[in-house]
mmCIF file of C-alpha atoms in Angstrom:
data_model
loop_
_atom_site.group_PDB
_atom_site.id
_atom_site.type_symbol
_atom_site.label_atom_id
_atom_site.label_comp_id
_atom_site.label_asym_id
_atom_site.label_seq_id
_atom_site.Cartn_x
_atom_site.Cartn_y
_atom_site.Cartn_z
ATOM 1 C CA MET A 758 -45.030 41.018 -37.614
ATOM 2 C CA SER A 759 -48.321 39.216 -37.223
ATOM 3 C CA ALA A 760 -48.357 36.321 -34.779
ATOM 4 C CA ARG A 761 -51.286 33.983 -34.279
ATOM 5 C CA THR A 762 -52.809 34.377 -30.837
ATOM 6 C CA ASP A 763 -51.828 30.830 -29.810
ATOM 7 C CA GLN A 764 -48.165 31.546 -30.675
ATOM 8 C CA ILE A 765 -47.840 34.664 -28.517
ATOM 9 C CA VAL A 766 -45.768 34.076 -25.368
ATOM 10 C CA ALA A 767 -45.251 37.704 -24.269
ATOM 11 C CA TYR A 768 -45.776 41.351 -25.154
ATOM 12 C CA GLN A 769 -43.167 44.092 -25.496
ATOM 13 C CA HIS A 770 -43.685 47.773 -24.764
ATOM 14 C CA PRO A 771 -42.988 49.713 -27.983
ATOM 15 C CA ASP A 772 -41.192 52.622 -26.281
ATOM 16 C CA LEU A 773 -39.555 51.130 -23.197
ATOM 17 C CA SER A 774 -36.684 48.848 -24.068
ATOM 18 C CA GLY A 775 -36.692 45.575 -22.151
ATOM 19 C CA VAL A 776 -40.223 45.925 -20.762
ATOM 20 C CA LEU A 777 -41.976 42.615 -21.329
ATOM 21 C CA LEU A 778 -45.368 41.484 -20.108
ATOM 22 C CA CYS A 779 -46.667 37.942 -19.788
ATOM 23 C CA ARG A 780 -49.874 37.021 -21.631
ATOM 24 C CA GLU A 781 -51.957 37.506 -18.492
ATOM 25 C CA HIS A 782 -50.841 41.112 -18.051
ATOM 26 C CA GLY A 783 -50.372 42.056 -21.720
ATOM 27 C CA ASP A 784 -53.506 40.669 -23.395
ATOM 28 C CA GLY A 785 -55.814 43.468 -24.448
ATOM 29 C CA TRP A 786 -53.402 46.380 -24.024
ATOM 30 C CA ALA A 787 -53.404 48.492 -27.184
ATOM 31 C CA GLY A 788 -50.008 49.257 -28.686
ATOM 32 C CA LEU A 789 -48.033 46.380 -27.184
ATOM 33 C CA ILE A 790 -46.024 44.251 -29.589
ATOM 34 C CA PRO A 791 -46.905 40.529 -29.492
ATOM 35 C CA LEU A 792 -43.864 38.245 -29.319
ATOM 36 C CA THR A 793 -43.383 34.580 -30.097
ATOM 37 C CA SER A 794 -40.746 32.345 -28.512
ATOM 38 C CA GLY A 795 -38.514 33.024 -31.526
ATOM 39 C CA ASP A 796 -38.589 36.757 -30.742
ATOM 40 C CA ILE A 797 -37.188 36.190 -27.236
ATOM 41 C CA PRO A 798 -34.735 33.306 -27.729
ATOM 42 C CA HIS A 799 -33.188 33.764 -24.270
ATOM 43 C CA GLY A 800 -36.473 34.279 -22.456
ATOM 44 C CA GLY A 801 -37.242 37.070 -20.033
ATOM 45 C CA PHE A 802 -39.460 38.054 -17.114
ATOM 46 C CA CYS A 803 -42.782 39.866 -16.860
ATOM 47 C CA SER A 804 -42.188 43.353 -15.505
ATOM 48 C CA TRP A 805 -45.827 44.190 -14.689
ATOM 49 C CA GLY A 806 -46.184 46.060 -11.413
ATOM 50 C CA SER A 807 -44.556 49.021 -9.744
ATOM 51 C CA ALA A 808 -42.303 49.853 -6.827
ATOM 52 C CA ASP A 809 -45.424 50.163 -4.649
ATOM 53 C CA MET A 810 -46.880 46.829 -5.781
ATOM 54 C CA HIS A 811 -45.874 43.235 -6.222
ATOM 55 C CA VAL A 812 -44.058 42.722 -9.532
ATOM 56 C CA CYS A 813 -45.258 39.701 -11.507
ATOM 57 C CA GLY A 814 -41.803 38.344 -12.417
ATOM 58 C CA ARG A 815 -43.261 35.350 -14.323
ATOM 59 C CA ALA A 816 -40.597 33.674 -16.465
ATOM 60 C CA LEU A 817 -41.186 34.125 -20.186
ATOM 61 C CA SER A 818 -39.734 30.952 -21.581
ATOM 62 C CA ALA A 819 -38.083 30.848 -24.954
ATOM 63 C CA LYS A 820 -39.746 27.465 -25.498
ATOM 64 C CA ARG A 821 -43.508 27.162 -25.495
ATOM 65 C CA PRO A 822 -44.712 24.551 -22.989
ATOM 66 C CA PRO A 823 -46.672 21.602 -24.411
ATOM 67 C CA GLN A 824 -50.432 22.119 -24.449
#
Protein backbone atom coordinates (compact mmCIF):
# COMPACT_ATOMS: atom_id res chain seq x y z
CA MET A 1 0.00 0.00 0.00
CA SER A 2 1.33 3.42 -0.89
CA ALA A 3 -0.66 6.37 0.40
CA ARG A 4 0.04 9.98 -0.50
CA THR A 5 1.24 11.95 2.51
CA ASP A 6 -1.86 14.19 2.48
CA GLN A 7 -4.14 11.12 2.65
CA ILE A 8 -2.52 9.58 5.74
CA VAL A 9 -4.68 9.91 8.86
CA ALA A 10 -2.82 7.50 11.18
CA TYR A 11 -0.01 4.97 11.46
CA GLN A 12 -0.22 1.34 12.57
CA HIS A 13 2.49 -0.61 14.35
CA PRO A 14 3.41 -3.60 12.16
CA ASP A 15 3.80 -6.07 15.05
CA LEU A 16 1.40 -4.87 17.73
CA SER A 17 -2.21 -5.39 16.75
CA GLY A 18 -4.43 -2.39 17.44
CA VAL A 19 -1.59 0.07 18.13
CA LEU A 20 -2.35 3.22 16.16
CA LEU A 21 -0.56 6.55 16.24
CA CYS A 22 -1.87 9.91 15.10
CA ARG A 23 0.11 11.82 12.46
CA GLU A 24 1.81 13.96 15.10
CA HIS A 25 3.24 10.95 16.92
CA GLY A 26 3.73 8.61 13.94
CA ASP A 27 5.34 10.86 11.31
CA GLY A 28 8.96 9.94 10.80
CA TRP A 29 8.97 6.60 12.63
CA ALA A 30 10.53 3.94 10.41
CA GLY A 31 8.52 0.76 9.96
CA LEU A 32 5.07 2.10 10.79
CA ILE A 33 2.32 1.43 8.27
CA PRO A 34 0.60 4.58 6.96
CA LEU A 35 -3.20 4.36 6.97
CA THR A 36 -5.88 6.30 5.14
CA SER A 37 -9.43 6.83 6.40
CA GLY A 38 -10.50 3.84 4.29
CA ASP A 39 -8.09 1.61 6.23
CA ILE A 40 -9.75 2.47 9.55
CA PRO A 41 -13.45 2.77 8.64
CA HIS A 42 -14.56 2.82 12.29
CA GLY A 43 -11.83 5.17 13.48
CA GLY A 44 -9.61 4.64 16.48
CA PHE A 45 -7.47 6.43 19.05
CA CYS A 46 -3.78 7.31 19.22
CA SER A 47 -2.08 5.05 21.74
CA TRP A 48 1.18 7.02 22.04
CA GLY A 49 2.44 7.19 25.60
CA SER A 50 3.00 4.78 28.45
CA ALA A 51 1.63 3.93 31.86
CA ASP A 52 4.07 6.46 33.35
CA MET A 53 3.11 9.23 30.92
CA HIS A 54 0.06 10.93 29.52
CA VAL A 55 -1.44 8.91 26.66
CA CYS A 56 -2.34 10.98 23.61
CA GLY A 57 -5.79 9.45 23.01
CA ARG A 58 -6.48 11.69 19.97
CA ALA A 59 -9.46 10.40 17.98
CA LEU A 60 -8.48 9.04 14.58
CA SER A 61 -11.54 9.81 12.53
CA ALA A 62 -12.65 7.58 9.72
CA LYS A 63 -13.52 10.74 7.77
CA ARG A 64 -10.84 13.26 6.92
CA PRO A 65 -11.76 16.76 8.13
CA PRO A 66 -12.07 19.46 5.45
CA GLN A 67 -8.86 21.39 4.83
